[in-house]
Amino acid sequence: MKYSYLGKSGLKVSQLCLGTMNFGPETEEKEAFRIMDAALDAGINFFDTANVYGGNDRRGWTEEIIGRWFQQGGGRREKVVLATKVYNDMFDEQDGPNSGAGLSAYKIRRHFEGSLKRLQTDHIELYQMHHIDRNVSWDELWGAFEILVSQGKADYIGSSNFAGWHIAAAQAKAKERHFLGLVSEQHLYNLLERTPELEVLPASQELGLGVIPWSPLAGGLLGRNALSKTGVRSARSAKLEQHRSQLEQFSALCKELGEHEDQVALAWVLANPAVTAPIIGPRTLEQFEDSLRVTEIVLEADVLKKLDEIFPGPGRPAPEAYAW
């Protein structure tokens, strides 16, 4: 496994991040334990979760599974750079009128403590805002996060699903407060969704954030079985037909390379210098093991050019992409 610094921080994380969203609803606990053990054996030290993972009927389930895995000992907790998130409604009656999606100093304090309890740990390496809350000032947010960092409960703060200008505003206010600010941005980025190349990726690079792409396989559309009848769930069938021509060209190129589609799609994301680690979200141990080869795949310039032709992005960052 290869490692990179997480943004401008001194923290080194594996170039693949283990996503745990499937743990519970899609992957039973025993299999989740096997996947996490295999991840450590493979050198993956970066695990990502969120307080809401587990489904609407059991939010927090995924964190609970990870917490029980930590309690097996063997250095499991010590070896993991743990990332979780806050923003969404946890359906907690005690939140009263402060329930619902959003951020506030009140919510950050309460939901952080809830995550610690479920994860059975006393600290979190990377605490991330799951979404922007336009109703809350950065003075309030940074004040809340500074307390967690000063208490040693959180090491770093990250964002997710932020626009480029949100990142810029956050970093400007953090600098004003003499605080490190954001070290990462978790963002939707893949061959079929290249909009972040306009603003988010350049802003992150310039302002010291490592980008952690989620859904690098576009919900399975860039997977090896996408073109088969069983490769993509029915909810994705419309998108499959929309992109069928591109996906057929992509599949043919991967065959020429002698690599599977999902591995090439992940390698393409990882090749971007703004990216620290794409999130892989295996449902089974076999899927996880198939992902490990990605960091060894080098896509040559001619291959990258062909991928640009199949999946054209904006071409350049903003404003050059749409102005003279």
PDB file of C-alpha atoms in Angstrom:
ATOM      1  CA  MET A   1       0.000   0.000   0.000  1.00  0.00           C
ATOM      2  CA  LYS A   2       1.102   3.549  -0.761  1.00  0.00           C
ATOM      3  CA  TYR A   3       0.494   6.519   1.530  1.00  0.00           C
ATOM      4  CA  SER A   4      -0.041  10.250   1.092  1.00  0.00           C
ATOM      5  CA  TYR A   5      -0.298  13.231   3.407  1.00  0.00           C
ATOM      6  CA  LEU A   6      -3.884  14.269   4.070  1.00  0.00           C
ATOM      7  CA  GLY A   7      -3.949  17.754   2.628  1.00  0.00           C
ATOM      8  CA  LYS A   8      -1.648  20.214   4.384  1.00  0.00           C
ATOM      9  CA  SER A   9      -1.583  18.089   7.539  1.00  0.00           C
ATOM     10  CA  GLY A  10       1.279  15.866   8.653  1.00  0.00           C
ATOM     11  CA  LEU A  11      -1.058  12.864   8.770  1.00  0.00           C
ATOM     12  CA  LYS A  12      -0.289  10.006   6.369  1.00  0.00           C
ATOM     13  CA  VAL A  13      -3.185   7.927   5.079  1.00  0.00           C
ATOM     14  CA  SER A  14      -3.419   5.029   2.664  1.00  0.00           C
ATOM     15  CA  GLN A  15      -4.175   5.893  -0.958  1.00  0.00           C
ATOM     16  CA  LEU A  16      -7.337   3.834  -0.693  1.00  0.00           C
ATOM     17  CA  CYS A  17      -9.930   4.735   1.919  1.00  0.00           C
ATOM     18  CA  LEU A  18     -12.235   2.001   3.192  1.00  0.00           C
ATOM     19  CA  GLY A  19     -15.824   3.209   2.984  1.00  0.00           C
ATOM     20  CA  THR A  20     -18.178   1.515   5.412  1.00  0.00           C
ATOM     21  CA  MET A  21     -21.613   2.715   4.289  1.00  0.00           C
ATOM     22  CA  ASN A  22     -22.683  -0.827   3.364  1.00  0.00           C
ATOM     23  CA  PHE A  23     -21.854  -2.241   6.794  1.00  0.00           C
ATOM     24  CA  GLY A  24     -25.142  -3.221   8.390  1.00  0.00           C
ATOM     25  CA  PRO A  25     -27.786  -2.726   5.682  1.00  0.00           C
ATOM     26  CA  GLU A  26     -25.877  -4.556   2.909  1.00  0.00           C
ATOM     27  CA  THR A  27     -23.025  -6.339   4.687  1.00  0.00           C
ATOM     28  CA  GLU A  28     -23.605  -8.379   7.811  1.00  0.00           C
ATOM     29  CA  GLU A  29     -21.399  -7.694  10.803  1.00  0.00           C
ATOM     30  CA  LYS A  30     -19.267 -10.828  10.506  1.00  0.00           C
ATOM     31  CA  GLU A  31     -18.382 -10.024   6.888  1.00  0.00           C
ATOM     32  CA  ALA A  32     -17.726  -6.384   7.805  1.00  0.00           C
ATOM     33  CA  PHE A  33     -15.244  -7.581  10.430  1.00  0.00           C
ATOM     34  CA  ARG A  34     -13.488  -9.722   7.817  1.00  0.00           C
ATOM     35  CA  ILE A  35     -13.255  -6.768   5.424  1.00  0.00           C
ATOM     36  CA  MET A  36     -11.822  -4.447   8.074  1.00  0.00           C
ATOM     37  CA  ASP A  37      -9.291  -7.064   9.178  1.00  0.00           C
ATOM     38  CA  ALA A  38      -8.269  -7.590   5.547  1.00  0.00           C
ATOM     39  CA  ALA A  39      -7.935  -3.833   5.085  1.00  0.00           C
ATOM     40  CA  LEU A  40      -5.459  -3.585   7.952  1.00  0.00           C
ATOM     41  CA  ASP A  41      -3.551  -6.601   6.618  1.00  0.00           C
ATOM     42  CA  ALA A  42      -3.322  -4.857   3.238  1.00  0.00           C
ATOM     43  CA  GLY A  43      -1.974  -1.663   4.803  1.00  0.00           C
ATOM     44  CA  ILE A  44      -5.162   0.402   4.523  1.00  0.00           C
ATOM     45  CA  ASN A  45      -5.246   2.627   7.592  1.00  0.00           C
ATOM     46  CA  PHE A  46      -7.940   5.106   6.466  1.00  0.00           C
ATOM     47  CA  PHE A  47     -11.563   4.203   7.325  1.00  0.00           C
ATOM     48  CA  ASP A  48     -14.525   6.467   6.540  1.00  0.00           C
ATOM     49  CA  THR A  49     -18.010   6.341   8.034  1.00  0.00           C
ATOM     50  CA  ALA A  50     -20.829   8.701   9.103  1.00  0.00           C
ATOM     51  CA  ASN A  51     -23.173   8.921  12.040  1.00  0.00           C
ATOM     52  CA  VAL A  52     -26.233   8.338   9.805  1.00  0.00           C
ATOM     53  CA  TYR A  53     -24.977   5.187   8.082  1.00  0.00           C
ATOM     54  CA  GLY A  54     -27.183   2.205   8.802  1.00  0.00           C
ATOM     55  CA  GLY A  55     -30.383   3.288   7.082  1.00  0.00           C
ATOM     56  CA  ASN A  56     -33.321   5.443   8.104  1.00  0.00           C
ATOM     57  CA  ASP A  57     -34.601   2.837  10.548  1.00  0.00           C
ATOM     58  CA  ARG A  58     -31.252   2.345  12.274  1.00  0.00           C
ATOM     59  CA  ARG A  59     -29.047   5.381  11.932  1.00  0.00           C
ATOM     60  CA  GLY A  60     -25.762   4.821  13.740  1.00  0.00           C
ATOM     61  CA  TRP A  61     -25.699   1.092  13.010  1.00  0.00           C
ATOM     62  CA  THR A  62     -22.512   1.265  10.965  1.00  0.00           C
ATOM     63  CA  GLU A  63     -20.637   3.174  13.671  1.00  0.00           C
ATOM     64  CA  GLU A  64     -21.793   0.555  16.186  1.00  0.00           C
ATOM     65  CA  ILE A  65     -20.361  -2.256  14.024  1.00  0.00           C
ATOM     66  CA  ILE A  66     -17.020  -0.460  13.773  1.00  0.00           C
ATOM     67  CA  GLY A  67     -17.053   0.102  17.535  1.00  0.00           C
ATOM     68  CA  ARG A  68     -17.549  -3.605  18.229  1.00  0.00           C
ATOM     69  CA  TRP A  69     -14.733  -4.402  15.802  1.00  0.00           C
ATOM     70  CA  PHE A  70     -12.425  -2.005  17.662  1.00  0.00           C
ATOM     71  CA  GLN A  71     -13.278  -3.730  20.934  1.00  0.00           C
ATOM     72  CA  GLN A  72     -11.753  -6.967  19.700  1.00  0.00           C
ATOM     73  CA  GLY A  73      -8.399  -5.358  20.459  1.00  0.00           C
ATOM     74  CA  GLY A  74      -5.230  -6.393  18.709  1.00  0.00           C
ATOM     75  CA  GLY A  75      -4.300  -2.787  18.003  1.00  0.00           C
ATOM     76  CA  ARG A  76      -7.278  -2.326  15.697  1.00  0.00           C
ATOM     77  CA  ARG A  77      -8.202   1.127  16.966  1.00  0.00           C
ATOM     78  CA  GLU A  78      -4.597   2.312  17.151  1.00  0.00           C
ATOM     79  CA  LYS A  79      -3.915   1.348  13.529  1.00  0.00           C
ATOM     80  CA  VAL A  80      -6.900   3.193  12.047  1.00  0.00           C
ATOM     81  CA  VAL A  81      -7.200   6.804  10.955  1.00  0.00           C
ATOM     82  CA  LEU A  82     -10.920   7.119  11.602  1.00  0.00           C
ATOM     83  CA  ALA A  83     -13.156   9.571   9.797  1.00  0.00           C
ATOM     84  CA  THR A  84     -16.832  10.157  10.513  1.00  0.00           C
ATOM     85  CA  LYS A  85     -19.350  12.897   9.733  1.00  0.00           C
ATOM     86  CA  VAL A  86     -22.028  15.152  11.183  1.00  0.00           C
ATOM     87  CA  TYR A  87     -24.939  17.041   9.578  1.00  0.00           C
ATOM     88  CA  ASN A  88     -27.943  14.802   9.009  1.00  0.00           C
ATOM     89  CA  ASP A  89     -30.935  14.113  11.226  1.00  0.00           C
ATOM     90  CA  MET A  90     -30.294  11.246  13.659  1.00  0.00           C
ATOM     91  CA  PHE A  91     -34.010  10.999  14.529  1.00  0.00           C
ATOM     92  CA  ASP A  92     -33.112  11.601  18.174  1.00  0.00           C
ATOM     93  CA  GLU A  93     -36.161  12.820  20.115  1.00  0.00           C
ATOM     94  CA  GLN A  94     -33.878  14.574  22.592  1.00  0.00           C
ATOM     95  CA  ASP A  95     -32.780  16.961  19.834  1.00  0.00           C
ATOM     96  CA  GLY A  96     -36.303  18.427  19.903  1.00  0.00           C
ATOM     97  CA  PRO A  97     -36.602  21.494  17.651  1.00  0.00           C
ATOM     98  CA  ASN A  98     -32.892  21.156  16.839  1.00  0.00           C
ATOM     99  CA  SER A  99     -33.462  17.878  15.020  1.00  0.00           C
ATOM    100  CA  GLY A 100     -33.298  17.746  11.245  1.00  0.00           C
ATOM    101  CA  ALA A 101     -30.352  18.255   8.955  1.00  0.00           C
ATOM    102  CA  GLY A 102     -27.907  21.025   9.669  1.00  0.00           C
ATOM    103  CA  LEU A 103     -24.983  22.181  11.767  1.00  0.00           C
ATOM    104  CA  SER A 104     -24.673  24.217  14.954  1.00  0.00           C
ATOM    105  CA  ALA A 105     -22.380  24.291  17.966  1.00  0.00           C
ATOM    106  CA  TYR A 106     -25.159  22.492  19.881  1.00  0.00           C
ATOM    107  CA  LYS A 107     -25.558  19.762  17.282  1.00  0.00           C
ATOM    108  CA  ILE A 108     -21.824  19.256  16.757  1.00  0.00           C
ATOM    109  CA  ARG A 109     -21.280  18.746  20.502  1.00  0.00           C
ATOM    110  CA  ARG A 110     -24.196  16.324  20.930  1.00  0.00           C
ATOM    111  CA  HIS A 111     -23.644  14.310  17.762  1.00  0.00           C
ATOM    112  CA  PHE A 112     -19.882  14.088  18.268  1.00  0.00           C
ATOM    113  CA  GLU A 113     -20.422  12.524  21.687  1.00  0.00           C
ATOM    114  CA  GLY A 114     -22.969  10.142  20.141  1.00  0.00           C
ATOM    115  CA  SER A 115     -20.418   9.006  17.565  1.00  0.00           C
ATOM    116  CA  LEU A 116     -17.763   8.455  20.245  1.00  0.00           C
ATOM    117  CA  LYS A 117     -20.182   6.247  22.194  1.00  0.00           C
ATOM    118  CA  ARG A 118     -21.190   4.152  19.176  1.00  0.00           C
ATOM    119  CA  LEU A 119     -17.599   3.825  17.960  1.00  0.00           C
ATOM    120  CA  GLN A 120     -16.417   2.950  21.487  1.00  0.00           C
ATOM    121  CA  THR A 121     -13.482   5.334  21.266  1.00  0.00           C
ATOM    122  CA  ASP A 122     -12.378   8.545  22.960  1.00  0.00           C
ATOM    123  CA  HIS A 123     -11.227  10.417  19.863  1.00  0.00           C
ATOM    124  CA  ILE A 124     -11.748  10.759  16.114  1.00  0.00           C
ATOM    125  CA  GLU A 125      -8.905  11.588  13.766  1.00  0.00           C
ATOM    126  CA  LEU A 126     -10.989  13.325  11.073  1.00  0.00           C
ATOM    127  CA  TYR A 127     -14.372  14.877  11.878  1.00  0.00           C
ATOM    128  CA  GLN A 128     -16.199  15.994   8.745  1.00  0.00           C
ATOM    129  CA  MET A 129     -19.161  18.204   7.981  1.00  0.00           C
ATOM    130  CA  HIS A 130     -21.349  16.021   5.766  1.00  0.00           C
ATOM    131  CA  HIS A 131     -22.785  19.044   3.953  1.00  0.00           C
ATOM    132  CA  ILE A 132     -22.702  22.821   4.030  1.00  0.00           C
ATOM    133  CA  ASP A 133     -25.179  24.640   6.284  1.00  0.00           C
ATOM    134  CA  ARG A 134     -25.726  28.115   4.864  1.00  0.00           C
ATOM    135  CA  ASN A 135     -27.607  29.255   7.985  1.00  0.00           C
ATOM    136  CA  VAL A 136     -24.625  28.970  10.331  1.00  0.00           C
ATOM    137  CA  SER A 137     -21.662  31.361  10.535  1.00  0.00           C
ATOM    138  CA  TRP A 138     -18.087  30.162  10.314  1.00  0.00           C
ATOM    139  CA  ASP A 139     -17.403  31.824  13.653  1.00  0.00           C
ATOM    140  CA  GLU A 140     -19.903  29.460  15.283  1.00  0.00           C
ATOM    141  CA  LEU A 141     -18.640  26.379  13.424  1.00  0.00           C
ATOM    142  CA  TRP A 142     -14.947  27.012  13.971  1.00  0.00           C
ATOM    143  CA  GLY A 143     -15.618  27.838  17.609  1.00  0.00           C
ATOM    144  CA  ALA A 144     -17.253  24.423  18.078  1.00  0.00           C
ATOM    145  CA  PHE A 145     -14.557  22.527  16.220  1.00  0.00           C
ATOM    146  CA  GLU A 146     -11.732  24.375  17.974  1.00  0.00           C
ATOM    147  CA  ILE A 147     -13.082  23.085  21.297  1.00  0.00           C
ATOM    148  CA  LEU A 148     -13.012  19.468  20.056  1.00  0.00           C
ATOM    149  CA  VAL A 149      -9.448  19.867  18.792  1.00  0.00           C
ATOM    150  CA  SER A 150      -8.201  21.643  21.926  1.00  0.00           C
ATOM    151  CA  GLN A 151      -9.712  18.886  24.075  1.00  0.00           C
ATOM    152  CA  GLY A 152      -7.879  16.233  22.045  1.00  0.00           C
ATOM    153  CA  LYS A 153     -11.146  14.628  20.964  1.00  0.00           C
ATOM    154  CA  ALA A 154     -10.657  15.395  17.267  1.00  0.00           C
ATOM    155  CA  ASP A 155      -7.363  15.794  15.453  1.00  0.00           C
ATOM    156  CA  TYR A 156      -8.508  17.340  12.162  1.00  0.00           C
ATOM    157  CA  ILE A 157     -11.616  18.818  10.573  1.00  0.00           C
ATOM    158  CA  GLY A 158     -12.825  18.070   7.067  1.00  0.00           C
ATOM    159  CA  SER A 159     -15.718  18.943   4.786  1.00  0.00           C
ATOM    160  CA  SER A 160     -17.890  17.000   2.386  1.00  0.00           C
ATOM    161  CA  ASN A 161     -20.032  18.144  -0.547  1.00  0.00           C
ATOM    162  CA  PHE A 162     -18.749  21.734  -0.324  1.00  0.00           C
ATOM    163  CA  ALA A 163     -18.565  24.105  -3.273  1.00  0.00           C
ATOM    164  CA  GLY A 164     -15.243  25.734  -4.081  1.00  0.00           C
ATOM    165  CA  TRP A 165     -16.313  29.072  -2.593  1.00  0.00           C
ATOM    166  CA  HIS A 166     -17.442  27.356   0.621  1.00  0.00           C
ATOM    167  CA  ILE A 167     -13.927  25.951   1.003  1.00  0.00           C
ATOM    168  CA  ALA A 168     -12.409  29.370   0.357  1.00  0.00           C
ATOM    169  CA  ALA A 169     -14.680  31.057   2.900  1.00  0.00           C
ATOM    170  CA  ALA A 170     -13.973  28.383   5.514  1.00  0.00           C
ATOM    171  CA  GLN A 171     -10.218  28.650   5.111  1.00  0.00           C
ATOM    172  CA  ALA A 172     -10.233  32.451   5.186  1.00  0.00           C
ATOM    173  CA  LYS A 173     -12.136  32.505   8.462  1.00  0.00           C
ATOM    174  CA  ALA A 174      -9.932  29.749   9.948  1.00  0.00           C
ATOM    175  CA  LYS A 175      -6.804  31.730   9.095  1.00  0.00           C
ATOM    176  CA  GLU A 176      -8.321  34.794  10.724  1.00  0.00           C
ATOM    177  CA  ARG A 177      -8.804  32.734  13.895  1.00  0.00           C
ATOM    178  CA  HIS A 178      -5.279  31.237  13.687  1.00  0.00           C
ATOM    179  CA  PHE A 179      -6.801  27.774  13.265  1.00  0.00           C
ATOM    180  CA  LEU A 180      -5.628  25.063  10.857  1.00  0.00           C
ATOM    181  CA  GLY A 181      -9.035  24.885   9.175  1.00  0.00           C
ATOM    182  CA  LEU A 182     -10.064  22.159   6.747  1.00  0.00           C
ATOM    183  CA  VAL A 183      -7.580  19.457   5.756  1.00  0.00           C
ATOM    184  CA  SER A 184      -9.863  17.492   3.419  1.00  0.00           C
ATOM    185  CA  GLU A 185     -12.901  17.673   1.175  1.00  0.00           C
ATOM    186  CA  GLN A 186     -14.911  14.529   0.482  1.00  0.00           C
ATOM    187  CA  HIS A 187     -16.601  14.976  -2.873  1.00  0.00           C
ATOM    188  CA  LEU A 188     -18.480  13.150  -5.621  1.00  0.00           C
ATOM    189  CA  TYR A 189     -15.918  12.593  -8.370  1.00  0.00           C
ATOM    190  CA  ASN A 190     -15.629   9.971 -11.101  1.00  0.00           C
ATOM    191  CA  LEU A 191     -15.321   9.596 -14.866  1.00  0.00           C
ATOM    192  CA  LEU A 192     -19.021  10.357 -15.282  1.00  0.00           C
ATOM    193  CA  GLU A 193     -19.024  13.317 -12.872  1.00  0.00           C
ATOM    194  CA  ARG A 194     -16.132  15.660 -13.589  1.00  0.00           C
ATOM    195  CA  THR A 195     -17.718  18.968 -12.563  1.00  0.00           C
ATOM    196  CA  PRO A 196     -15.416  19.217  -9.497  1.00  0.00           C
ATOM    197  CA  GLU A 197     -12.518  19.877 -11.904  1.00  0.00           C
ATOM    198  CA  LEU A 198     -13.961  23.367 -12.450  1.00  0.00           C
ATOM    199  CA  GLU A 199     -13.739  24.714  -8.898  1.00  0.00           C
ATOM    200  CA  VAL A 200     -13.535  22.171  -6.080  1.00  0.00           C
ATOM    201  CA  LEU A 201     -10.341  20.361  -7.037  1.00  0.00           C
ATOM    202  CA  PRO A 202      -8.353  23.539  -7.856  1.00  0.00           C
ATOM    203  CA  ALA A 203      -9.593  25.277  -4.689  1.00  0.00           C
ATOM    204  CA  SER A 204      -8.701  22.258  -2.569  1.00  0.00           C
ATOM    205  CA  GLN A 205      -5.196  22.081  -4.003  1.00  0.00           C
ATOM    206  CA  GLU A 206      -4.587  25.787  -3.571  1.00  0.00           C
ATOM    207  CA  LEU A 207      -5.932  25.909  -0.001  1.00  0.00           C
ATOM    208  CA  GLY A 208      -4.331  22.742   1.311  1.00  0.00           C
ATOM    209  CA  LEU A 209      -7.151  20.191   1.288  1.00  0.00           C
ATOM    210  CA  GLY A 210      -6.758  16.582   0.250  1.00  0.00           C
ATOM    211  CA  VAL A 211      -9.689  15.441  -1.884  1.00  0.00           C
ATOM    212  CA  ILE A 212     -11.373  12.182  -0.908  1.00  0.00           C
ATOM    213  CA  PRO A 213     -13.668  11.163  -3.800  1.00  0.00           C
ATOM    214  CA  TRP A 214     -16.844   9.298  -2.931  1.00  0.00           C
ATOM    215  CA  SER A 215     -18.674   7.080  -5.430  1.00  0.00           C
ATOM    216  CA  PRO A 216     -15.599   6.778  -7.687  1.00  0.00           C
ATOM    217  CA  LEU A 217     -17.432   3.986  -9.549  1.00  0.00           C
ATOM    218  CA  ALA A 218     -20.588   6.078 -10.056  1.00  0.00           C
ATOM    219  CA  GLY A 219     -22.751   3.735  -8.038  1.00  0.00           C
ATOM    220  CA  GLY A 220     -21.553   0.707  -9.999  1.00  0.00           C
ATOM    221  CA  LEU A 221     -21.928   2.181 -13.499  1.00  0.00           C
ATOM    222  CA  LEU A 222     -18.146   2.061 -13.903  1.00  0.00           C
ATOM    223  CA  GLY A 223     -17.905  -1.448 -12.478  1.00  0.00           C
ATOM    224  CA  ARG A 224     -16.947  -4.574 -14.370  1.00  0.00           C
ATOM    225  CA  ASN A 225     -20.507  -5.917 -14.508  1.00  0.00           C
ATOM    226  CA  ALA A 226     -22.308  -2.688 -15.322  1.00  0.00           C
ATOM    227  CA  LEU A 227     -23.326  -3.744 -18.838  1.00  0.00           C
ATOM    228  CA  SER A 228     -24.721  -7.087 -17.720  1.00  0.00           C
ATOM    229  CA  LYS A 229     -28.357  -7.434 -16.728  1.00  0.00           C
ATOM    230  CA  THR A 230     -27.424  -7.977 -13.095  1.00  0.00           C
ATOM    231  CA  GLY A 231     -24.525  -5.520 -12.925  1.00  0.00           C
ATOM    232  CA  VAL A 232     -26.470  -2.417 -11.941  1.00  0.00           C
ATOM    233  CA  ARG A 233     -29.482  -2.095  -9.686  1.00  0.00           C
ATOM    234  CA  SER A 234     -32.783  -1.087 -11.258  1.00  0.00           C
ATOM    235  CA  ALA A 235     -32.509   2.409  -9.782  1.00  0.00           C
ATOM    236  CA  ARG A 236     -29.450   2.944 -12.006  1.00  0.00           C
ATOM    237  CA  SER A 237     -30.945   1.475 -15.178  1.00  0.00           C
ATOM    238  CA  ALA A 238     -31.936   4.852 -16.644  1.00  0.00           C
ATOM    239  CA  LYS A 239     -28.415   6.212 -16.189  1.00  0.00           C
ATOM    240  CA  LEU A 240     -27.026   3.029 -17.680  1.00  0.00           C
ATOM    241  CA  GLU A 241     -28.991   3.577 -20.866  1.00  0.00           C
ATOM    242  CA  GLN A 242     -28.046   7.258 -20.899  1.00  0.00           C
ATOM    243  CA  HIS A 243     -24.346   6.406 -20.809  1.00  0.00           C
ATOM    244  CA  ARG A 244     -24.404   3.028 -22.564  1.00  0.00           C
ATOM    245  CA  SER A 245     -22.300   4.141 -25.543  1.00  0.00           C
ATOM    246  CA  GLN A 246     -19.613   5.616 -23.274  1.00  0.00           C
ATOM    247  CA  LEU A 247     -19.602   2.564 -21.035  1.00  0.00           C
ATOM    248  CA  GLU A 248     -19.247   0.217 -24.002  1.00  0.00           C
ATOM    249  CA  GLN A 249     -16.241   2.216 -25.259  1.00  0.00           C
ATOM    250  CA  PHE A 250     -14.811   2.204 -21.748  1.00  0.00           C
ATOM    251  CA  SER A 251     -15.232  -1.545 -21.433  1.00  0.00           C
ATOM    252  CA  ALA A 252     -13.479  -2.099 -24.773  1.00  0.00           C
ATOM    253  CA  LEU A 253     -10.553   0.091 -23.685  1.00  0.00           C
ATOM    254  CA  CYS A 254     -10.221  -1.794 -20.406  1.00  0.00           C
ATOM    255  CA  LYS A 255     -10.087  -5.085 -22.296  1.00  0.00           C
ATOM    256  CA  GLU A 256      -7.244  -3.685 -24.402  1.00  0.00           C
ATOM    257  CA  LEU A 257      -5.426  -2.764 -21.184  1.00  0.00           C
ATOM    258  CA  GLY A 258      -6.090  -6.160 -19.633  1.00  0.00           C
ATOM    259  CA  GLU A 259      -7.662  -4.516 -16.575  1.00  0.00           C
ATOM    260  CA  HIS A 260     -11.149  -4.552 -15.082  1.00  0.00           C
ATOM    261  CA  GLU A 261     -13.339  -1.474 -15.483  1.00  0.00           C
ATOM    262  CA  ASP A 262     -13.608  -0.721 -11.776  1.00  0.00           C
ATOM    263  CA  GLN A 263      -9.852  -0.860 -11.336  1.00  0.00           C
ATOM    264  CA  VAL A 264      -9.233   1.534 -14.239  1.00  0.00           C
ATOM    265  CA  ALA A 265     -11.928   3.917 -12.987  1.00  0.00           C
ATOM    266  CA  LEU A 266     -10.340   3.998  -9.523  1.00  0.00           C
ATOM    267  CA  ALA A 267      -6.831   4.370 -10.954  1.00  0.00           C
ATOM    268  CA  TRP A 268      -8.024   7.324 -13.039  1.00  0.00           C
ATOM    269  CA  VAL A 269      -9.385   9.102  -9.956  1.00  0.00           C
ATOM    270  CA  LEU A 270      -6.214   8.400  -8.000  1.00  0.00           C
ATOM    271  CA  ALA A 271      -4.055   9.771 -10.818  1.00  0.00           C
ATOM    272  CA  ASN A 272      -5.391  13.290 -10.221  1.00  0.00           C
ATOM    273  CA  PRO A 273      -2.817  15.204  -8.118  1.00  0.00           C
ATOM    274  CA  ALA A 274      -5.583  16.812  -6.050  1.00  0.00           C
ATOM    275  CA  VAL A 275      -6.806  13.412  -4.858  1.00  0.00           C
ATOM    276  CA  THR A 276      -5.520  11.840  -1.644  1.00  0.00           C
ATOM    277  CA  ALA A 277      -7.575   8.635  -1.585  1.00  0.00           C
ATOM    278  CA  PRO A 278     -10.757   7.485  -3.326  1.00  0.00           C
ATOM    279  CA  ILE A 279     -13.291   5.720  -1.132  1.00  0.00           C
ATOM    280  CA  ILE A 280     -13.896   2.071  -1.918  1.00  0.00           C
ATOM    281  CA  GLY A 281     -17.151   0.711  -0.519  1.00  0.00           C
ATOM    282  CA  PRO A 282     -17.054  -3.089  -0.791  1.00  0.00           C
ATOM    283  CA  ARG A 283     -20.033  -5.190   0.200  1.00  0.00           C
ATOM    284  CA  THR A 284     -17.993  -8.391   0.297  1.00  0.00           C
ATOM    285  CA  LEU A 285     -14.428  -9.439   1.046  1.00  0.00           C
ATOM    286  CA  GLU A 286     -13.998 -10.494  -2.588  1.00  0.00           C
ATOM    287  CA  GLN A 287     -14.916  -7.007  -3.814  1.00  0.00           C
ATOM    288  CA  PHE A 288     -12.449  -5.522  -1.363  1.00  0.00           C
ATOM    289  CA  GLU A 289      -9.597  -7.776  -2.482  1.00  0.00           C
ATOM    290  CA  ASP A 290     -10.259  -6.868  -6.124  1.00  0.00           C
ATOM    291  CA  SER A 291      -9.647  -3.199  -5.306  1.00  0.00           C
ATOM    292  CA  LEU A 292      -6.163  -3.622  -3.898  1.00  0.00           C
ATOM    293  CA  ARG A 293      -4.395  -3.689  -7.254  1.00  0.00           C
ATOM    294  CA  VAL A 294      -5.505  -0.137  -8.032  1.00  0.00           C
ATOM    295  CA  THR A 295      -2.530   1.650  -6.473  1.00  0.00           C
ATOM    296  CA  GLU A 296      -0.177  -0.332  -8.728  1.00  0.00           C
ATOM    297  CA  ILE A 297      -1.922   0.613 -11.978  1.00  0.00           C
ATOM    298  CA  VAL A 298      -0.248   3.419 -13.924  1.00  0.00           C
ATOM    299  CA  LEU A 299      -2.340   4.958 -16.692  1.00  0.00           C
ATOM    300  CA  GLU A 300      -0.096   6.273 -19.457  1.00  0.00           C
ATOM    301  CA  ALA A 301      -0.735   9.602 -21.195  1.00  0.00           C
ATOM    302  CA  ASP A 302      -2.325   7.982 -24.241  1.00  0.00           C
ATOM    303  CA  VAL A 303      -4.764   6.056 -22.051  1.00  0.00           C
ATOM    304  CA  LEU A 304      -5.686   9.201 -20.125  1.00  0.00           C
ATOM    305  CA  LYS A 305      -6.299  10.932 -23.446  1.00  0.00           C
ATOM    306  CA  LYS A 306      -8.634   8.135 -24.570  1.00  0.00           C
ATOM    307  CA  LEU A 307     -10.517   8.331 -21.288  1.00  0.00           C
ATOM    308  CA  ASP A 308     -10.919  12.085 -21.787  1.00  0.00           C
ATOM    309  CA  GLU A 309     -12.365  11.386 -25.228  1.00  0.00           C
ATOM    310  CA  ILE A 310     -14.845   8.851 -23.852  1.00  0.00           C
ATOM    311  CA  PHE A 311     -15.731  10.858 -20.760  1.00  0.00           C
ATOM    312  CA  PRO A 312     -15.064  14.521 -21.622  1.00  0.00           C
ATOM    313  CA  GLY A 313     -14.710  16.794 -18.630  1.00  0.00           C
ATOM    314  CA  PRO A 314     -14.751  20.597 -18.537  1.00  0.00           C
ATOM    315  CA  GLY A 315     -11.260  20.579 -20.048  1.00  0.00           C
ATOM    316  CA  ARG A 316      -9.880  23.329 -17.871  1.00  0.00           C
ATOM    317  CA  PRO A 317     -10.622  24.847 -14.462  1.00  0.00           C
ATOM    318  CA  ALA A 318     -12.958  27.816 -14.091  1.00  0.00           C
ATOM    319  CA  PRO A 319     -13.157  30.363 -15.581  1.00  0.00           C
ATOM    320  CA  GLU A 320     -11.047  29.178 -18.529  1.00  0.00           C
ATOM    321  CA  ALA A 321     -13.451  26.292 -19.145  1.00  0.00           C
ATOM    322  CA  TYR A 322     -16.224  28.684 -20.137  1.00  0.00           C
ATOM    323  CA  ALA A 323     -14.531  32.056 -20.747  1.00  0.00           C
ATOM    324  CA  TRP A 324     -11.817  33.279 -23.071  1.00  0.00           C
TER     325      TRP A 324
END
